[in-house]
Amino acid sequence: MSDEAPKPPSDNTPAAPPAAGRPAAAKAPGAEAVAAKPAAAKAASAADAALGAEAAAGSSTPAAAKAAAAPKAAAHPPPAAAAPTGPTEPAPPAGMALPAFITTLQGVVPGSVSHVSYHLGDWTIVVPVAQLLETARHLRDAADAVFDFCSDVTATDWPPRAEGRFDVIYCLYSTRHRHRVRLKVKVGELQPVPSVTGIWPSANWLEREVYDMFGVNFTGHPDRRRILMPDDWQGFPQRKDYPLEGPGELLMENPLDWLKLRQAREQADIE
């Protein structure tokens, strides 16, 4: 046995044949393509990044121009719109003739019609408070009017209006002629309004409701007292300045508590 180490084979030495029973390892098909994929993916991602940068640069330019051209926001918000002082009261269309009962009223009761409006097929006559009863009697009795039924009495509240806070509206109907009209008066907070219950008895409870909700000062009413709220209720709930939470000292979660308080007051008055 020799002590010399075996020398490595030179380049010209032929490769050793494979061991018996073990075939030579072969390269998997497509190995070169698999190895080339990462490089291609890197190149594609780099190209996409370049295109994205160009698109971002191109899209940011118009946005920047728009931002620069846009006016600066106002330092203070615009003032709030003023509260309306009354309804629009549209005039009749040009060329539309007034109904006969309105023209007759203007001739028979001078100064009774201060304004005539027409909206959605309905006529409205604005009348001064001083002419209310005379105008109402004429509209009930005139042959071309015959408004024999007062179907409703209501009111609207316009606190900013100087010439009269409330609009009191009487809705009239003629069962004979089958036509309608609204009679409207403008009144102040404490201004007396003569009751029309002597002309249309149906206005009795209707005026009581307007008094209860708005506090309109009807005079000559046969039984002017509250009809919806308790007699000792504070304020008038349909006024626009009425607090949304109700009168503070009577604000209670349970109605029974309010009744107990009222009973205690009545008991104290008796004692």
Tab-separated table of C-alpha atoms in Angstrom:
chain	number	residue	atom	x	y	z
A	1	MET	CA	0.000	0.000	0.000
A	2	SER	CA	1.420	3.435	-1.001
A	3	ASP	CA	1.556	6.354	1.449
A	4	GLU	CA	1.077	8.982	-1.291
A	5	ALA	CA	-2.207	10.854	-1.425
A	6	PRO	CA	-4.182	10.519	-4.607
A	7	LYS	CA	-3.657	13.374	-7.053
A	8	PRO	CA	-6.637	15.322	-8.342
A	9	PRO	CA	-7.500	14.562	-11.881
A	10	SER	CA	-6.225	16.970	-14.456
A	11	ASP	CA	-8.437	18.739	-16.989
A	12	ASN	CA	-7.528	16.140	-19.562
A	13	THR	CA	-8.478	13.265	-17.293
A	14	PRO	CA	-11.763	11.732	-18.412
A	15	ALA	CA	-14.667	11.914	-15.951
A	16	ALA	CA	-15.352	8.847	-13.930
A	17	PRO	CA	-18.254	6.841	-15.163
A	18	PRO	CA	-21.360	6.809	-12.988
A	19	ALA	CA	-21.659	4.186	-10.388
A	20	ALA	CA	-23.515	1.106	-11.323
A	21	GLY	CA	-27.227	1.318	-10.709
A	22	ARG	CA	-27.312	5.192	-10.390
A	23	PRO	CA	-28.124	7.151	-13.548
A	24	ALA	CA	-26.487	10.464	-14.105
A	25	ALA	CA	-28.439	13.502	-12.792
A	26	ALA	CA	-30.155	15.311	-15.659
A	27	LYS	CA	-31.224	18.922	-15.722
A	28	ALA	CA	-34.981	19.461	-15.324
A	29	PRO	CA	-36.701	20.661	-18.447
A	30	GLY	CA	-37.247	24.465	-18.463
A	31	ALA	CA	-34.748	25.103	-15.715
A	32	GLU	CA	-33.212	27.932	-17.698
A	33	ALA	CA	-36.662	29.558	-18.116
A	34	VAL	CA	-37.387	29.270	-14.365
A	35	ALA	CA	-34.094	30.846	-13.535
A	36	ALA	CA	-34.764	33.672	-15.989
A	37	LYS	CA	-38.186	34.550	-14.543
A	38	PRO	CA	-36.990	36.533	-11.497
A	39	ALA	CA	-34.835	38.729	-13.697
A	40	ALA	CA	-37.709	39.353	-16.125
A	41	ALA	CA	-40.078	40.139	-13.242
A	42	LYS	CA	-37.606	42.623	-11.814
A	43	ALA	CA	-37.270	44.309	-15.180
A	44	ALA	CA	-41.058	44.472	-15.658
A	45	SER	CA	-41.617	45.899	-12.165
A	46	ALA	CA	-38.969	48.527	-12.800
A	47	ALA	CA	-40.675	49.489	-16.077
A	48	ASP	CA	-44.053	49.664	-14.365
A	49	ALA	CA	-42.613	51.848	-11.637
A	50	ALA	CA	-41.176	54.185	-14.244
A	51	LEU	CA	-44.495	54.404	-16.077
A	52	GLY	CA	-46.330	54.988	-12.784
A	53	ALA	CA	-43.970	57.804	-11.897
A	54	GLU	CA	-44.537	59.444	-15.267
A	55	ALA	CA	-48.330	59.092	-14.909
A	56	ALA	CA	-48.224	60.505	-11.408
A	57	ALA	CA	-46.143	63.422	-12.597
A	58	GLY	CA	-48.522	64.036	-15.510
A	59	SER	CA	-51.687	63.779	-13.362
A	60	SER	CA	-50.355	65.926	-10.536
A	61	THR	CA	-49.695	68.836	-12.817
A	62	PRO	CA	-53.379	69.590	-13.676
A	63	ALA	CA	-54.408	68.989	-10.054
A	64	ALA	CA	-51.776	71.401	-8.844
A	65	ALA	CA	-52.881	73.919	-11.457
A	66	LYS	CA	-56.514	73.561	-10.354
A	67	ALA	CA	-55.552	73.932	-6.719
A	68	ALA	CA	-53.569	77.055	-7.496
A	69	ALA	CA	-56.369	78.502	-9.617
A	70	ALA	CA	-59.116	77.748	-7.052
A	71	PRO	CA	-60.107	80.794	-4.973
A	72	LYS	CA	-59.278	80.749	-1.322
A	73	ALA	CA	-62.131	79.993	1.097
A	74	ALA	CA	-63.674	82.960	2.835
A	75	ALA	CA	-62.305	83.639	6.260
A	76	HIS	CA	-65.815	84.088	7.708
A	77	PRO	CA	-69.010	82.150	6.831
A	78	PRO	CA	-71.713	84.081	4.955
A	79	PRO	CA	-74.332	85.749	7.154
A	80	ALA	CA	-77.499	83.811	7.857
A	81	ALA	CA	-80.564	84.662	5.804
A	82	ALA	CA	-83.014	87.031	7.452
A	83	ALA	CA	-86.195	85.541	8.867
A	84	PRO	CA	-89.207	85.949	6.556
A	85	THR	CA	-91.596	88.726	7.486
A	86	GLY	CA	-94.691	87.204	5.918
A	87	PRO	CA	-96.086	85.063	3.104
A	88	THR	CA	-95.438	85.926	-0.511
A	89	GLU	CA	-99.083	86.839	-1.295
A	90	PRO	CA	-98.767	86.368	-5.088
A	91	ALA	CA	-100.940	88.633	-7.207
A	92	PRO	CA	-103.353	87.155	-9.773
A	93	PRO	CA	-101.825	86.413	-13.188
A	94	ALA	CA	-101.962	89.200	-15.732
A	95	GLY	CA	-105.255	89.210	-17.584
A	96	MET	CA	-107.144	87.150	-14.983
A	97	ALA	CA	-110.402	88.840	-13.969
A	98	LEU	CA	-111.380	89.080	-10.312
A	99	PRO	CA	-114.431	87.098	-9.193
A	100	ALA	CA	-117.675	89.043	-9.110
A	101	PHE	CA	-117.977	88.823	-5.312
A	102	ILE	CA	-114.619	90.611	-4.891
A	103	THR	CA	-115.406	93.457	-7.284
A	104	THR	CA	-118.828	93.885	-5.671
A	105	LEU	CA	-117.224	93.959	-2.215
A	106	GLN	CA	-114.790	96.660	-3.308
A	107	GLY	CA	-117.697	98.841	-4.445
A	108	VAL	CA	-120.077	98.247	-1.542
A	109	VAL	CA	-117.553	98.407	1.339
A	110	PRO	CA	-114.906	101.004	0.404
A	111	GLY	CA	-111.448	100.279	1.786
A	112	SER	CA	-112.355	96.709	2.673
A	113	VAL	CA	-109.822	95.092	0.309
A	114	SER	CA	-106.200	96.097	0.848
A	115	HIS	CA	-104.749	93.246	-1.231
A	116	VAL	CA	-105.939	90.344	-3.384
A	117	SER	CA	-103.795	87.268	-3.975
A	118	TYR	CA	-104.269	84.121	-6.034
A	119	HIS	CA	-102.395	80.874	-5.489
A	120	LEU	CA	-103.126	77.354	-6.735
A	121	GLY	CA	-106.682	78.217	-7.681
A	122	ASP	CA	-107.606	79.898	-4.372
A	123	TRP	CA	-108.414	83.562	-3.793
A	124	THR	CA	-107.338	85.448	-0.675
A	125	ILE	CA	-108.608	88.867	0.427
A	126	VAL	CA	-106.544	90.872	2.924
A	127	VAL	CA	-108.853	93.110	4.954
A	128	PRO	CA	-108.085	95.752	7.618
A	129	VAL	CA	-109.188	94.763	11.123
A	130	ALA	CA	-111.507	97.767	11.316
A	131	GLN	CA	-113.440	96.478	8.278
A	132	LEU	CA	-113.572	92.816	9.338
A	133	LEU	CA	-117.172	92.546	10.556
A	134	GLU	CA	-118.651	94.667	7.761
A	135	THR	CA	-116.756	92.665	5.154
A	136	ALA	CA	-117.795	89.359	6.734
A	137	ARG	CA	-121.479	90.315	6.731
A	138	HIS	CA	-121.335	91.341	3.090
A	139	LEU	CA	-119.643	88.100	2.048
A	140	ARG	CA	-122.311	86.138	3.892
A	141	ASP	CA	-125.335	88.057	2.590
A	142	ALA	CA	-124.421	89.291	-0.942
A	143	ALA	CA	-126.188	87.392	-3.705
A	144	ASP	CA	-122.986	86.811	-5.689
A	145	ALA	CA	-121.065	85.639	-2.609
A	146	VAL	CA	-123.317	83.778	-0.110
A	147	PHE	CA	-120.403	82.488	1.993
A	148	ASP	CA	-122.678	80.851	4.535
A	149	PHE	CA	-120.124	78.480	6.072
A	150	CYS	CA	-116.901	79.287	7.932
A	151	SER	CA	-114.985	76.026	7.577
A	152	ASP	CA	-111.853	77.032	9.485
A	153	VAL	CA	-110.148	79.799	11.434
A	154	THR	CA	-106.393	79.654	11.873
A	155	ALA	CA	-103.384	81.932	12.259
A	156	THR	CA	-99.716	82.240	11.349
A	157	ASP	CA	-97.031	83.973	13.381
A	158	TRP	CA	-94.511	86.388	11.815
A	159	PRO	CA	-92.569	87.978	14.711
A	160	PRO	CA	-90.231	90.151	12.547
A	161	ARG	CA	-93.135	91.896	10.810
A	162	ALA	CA	-93.684	95.429	12.032
A	163	GLU	CA	-97.233	96.127	10.852
A	164	GLY	CA	-98.813	93.101	12.562
A	165	ARG	CA	-97.363	89.943	14.022
A	166	PHE	CA	-100.238	87.559	13.242
A	167	ASP	CA	-102.220	86.663	10.153
A	168	VAL	CA	-105.696	85.512	11.202
A	169	ILE	CA	-107.260	83.564	8.333
A	170	TYR	CA	-110.940	82.718	7.883
A	171	CYS	CA	-111.688	79.992	5.322
A	172	LEU	CA	-115.152	80.590	3.846
A	173	TYR	CA	-117.304	78.394	1.632
A	174	SER	CA	-120.572	78.945	-0.199
A	175	THR	CA	-122.860	75.906	-0.221
A	176	ARG	CA	-125.021	77.602	-2.865
A	177	HIS	CA	-122.373	78.704	-5.375
A	178	ARG	CA	-119.716	76.132	-4.353
A	179	HIS	CA	-116.818	78.550	-4.320
A	180	ARG	CA	-114.257	79.419	-1.667
A	181	VAL	CA	-112.290	82.418	-0.446
A	182	ARG	CA	-109.839	83.168	2.322
A	183	LEU	CA	-110.389	86.270	4.460
A	184	LYS	CA	-107.209	87.460	6.142
A	185	VAL	CA	-106.455	90.199	8.691
A	186	LYS	CA	-103.071	91.315	10.046
A	187	VAL	CA	-103.066	92.019	13.770
A	188	GLY	CA	-100.565	92.894	16.465
A	189	GLU	CA	-99.807	90.849	19.572
A	190	LEU	CA	-102.342	92.659	21.797
A	191	GLN	CA	-104.527	94.215	19.107
A	192	PRO	CA	-108.251	93.472	19.561
A	193	VAL	CA	-109.883	91.333	16.873
A	194	PRO	CA	-113.701	91.333	16.823
A	195	SER	CA	-115.207	87.860	16.979
A	196	VAL	CA	-117.189	86.658	13.957
A	197	THR	CA	-119.223	84.144	15.967
A	198	GLY	CA	-122.298	86.361	15.503
A	199	ILE	CA	-121.962	85.943	11.721
A	200	TRP	CA	-120.754	82.332	11.530
A	201	PRO	CA	-121.528	80.334	14.717
A	202	SER	CA	-119.088	77.632	13.611
A	203	ALA	CA	-116.245	80.055	14.415
A	204	ASN	CA	-116.876	79.682	18.160
A	205	TRP	CA	-114.536	76.783	18.906
A	206	LEU	CA	-112.224	77.727	16.054
A	207	GLU	CA	-111.513	81.162	17.557
A	208	ARG	CA	-111.007	79.562	20.955
A	209	GLU	CA	-108.356	77.295	19.468
A	210	VAL	CA	-106.549	80.254	17.835
A	211	TYR	CA	-106.682	82.104	21.145
A	212	ASP	CA	-105.351	79.050	23.002
A	213	MET	CA	-102.457	78.382	20.601
A	214	PHE	CA	-101.483	81.913	19.490
A	215	GLY	CA	-102.974	84.242	22.094
A	216	VAL	CA	-104.887	86.342	19.542
A	217	ASN	CA	-106.976	88.865	21.449
A	218	PHE	CA	-110.507	88.077	20.236
A	219	THR	CA	-113.133	90.440	21.650
A	220	GLY	CA	-116.882	89.891	21.878
A	221	HIS	CA	-116.497	86.106	21.998
A	222	PRO	CA	-119.247	84.418	24.061
A	223	ASP	CA	-116.860	81.987	25.818
A	224	ARG	CA	-113.222	82.904	25.271
A	225	ARG	CA	-111.148	80.423	27.230
A	226	ARG	CA	-108.614	77.742	26.476
A	227	ILE	CA	-109.880	74.694	24.635
A	228	LEU	CA	-106.773	72.470	24.311
A	229	MET	CA	-104.365	73.482	27.072
A	230	PRO	CA	-105.153	73.676	30.827
A	231	ASP	CA	-106.605	76.956	32.016
A	232	ASP	CA	-103.468	77.905	33.945
A	233	TRP	CA	-101.023	76.973	31.159
A	234	GLN	CA	-98.287	79.525	30.601
A	235	GLY	CA	-97.754	80.982	27.132
A	236	PHE	CA	-99.122	80.043	23.732
A	237	PRO	CA	-97.510	76.922	22.197
A	238	GLN	CA	-97.876	77.852	18.497
A	239	ARG	CA	-96.001	81.144	18.747
A	240	LYS	CA	-92.575	80.987	17.147
A	241	ASP	CA	-90.882	82.384	20.251
A	242	TYR	CA	-92.394	79.724	22.512
A	243	PRO	CA	-89.590	77.633	24.112
A	244	LEU	CA	-89.273	74.201	22.554
A	245	GLU	CA	-88.940	72.558	25.966
A	246	GLY	CA	-92.098	74.231	27.275
A	247	PRO	CA	-92.422	76.516	30.279
A	248	GLY	CA	-89.575	75.651	32.607
A	249	GLU	CA	-91.346	75.526	35.948
A	250	LEU	CA	-94.008	73.161	34.573
A	251	LEU	CA	-91.598	70.894	32.668
A	252	MET	CA	-92.026	67.420	34.211
A	253	GLU	CA	-91.490	63.960	32.803
A	254	ASN	CA	-94.610	62.447	34.367
A	255	PRO	CA	-97.976	64.168	33.740
A	256	LEU	CA	-99.168	62.898	37.119
A	257	ASP	CA	-96.513	65.016	38.801
A	258	TRP	CA	-97.889	68.075	37.056
A	259	LEU	CA	-101.427	67.204	38.194
A	260	LYS	CA	-100.200	66.773	41.769
A	261	LEU	CA	-98.555	70.185	41.636
A	262	ARG	CA	-101.741	71.749	40.297
A	263	GLN	CA	-103.795	70.035	43.008
A	264	ALA	CA	-101.402	71.291	45.675
A	265	ARG	CA	-101.804	74.847	44.417
A	266	GLU	CA	-105.577	74.561	44.444
A	267	GLN	CA	-105.477	73.114	47.950
A	268	ALA	CA	-103.282	75.981	49.110
A	269	ASP	CA	-105.775	78.484	47.684
A	270	ILE	CA	-108.624	76.797	49.569
A	271	GLU	CA	-106.754	76.813	52.853
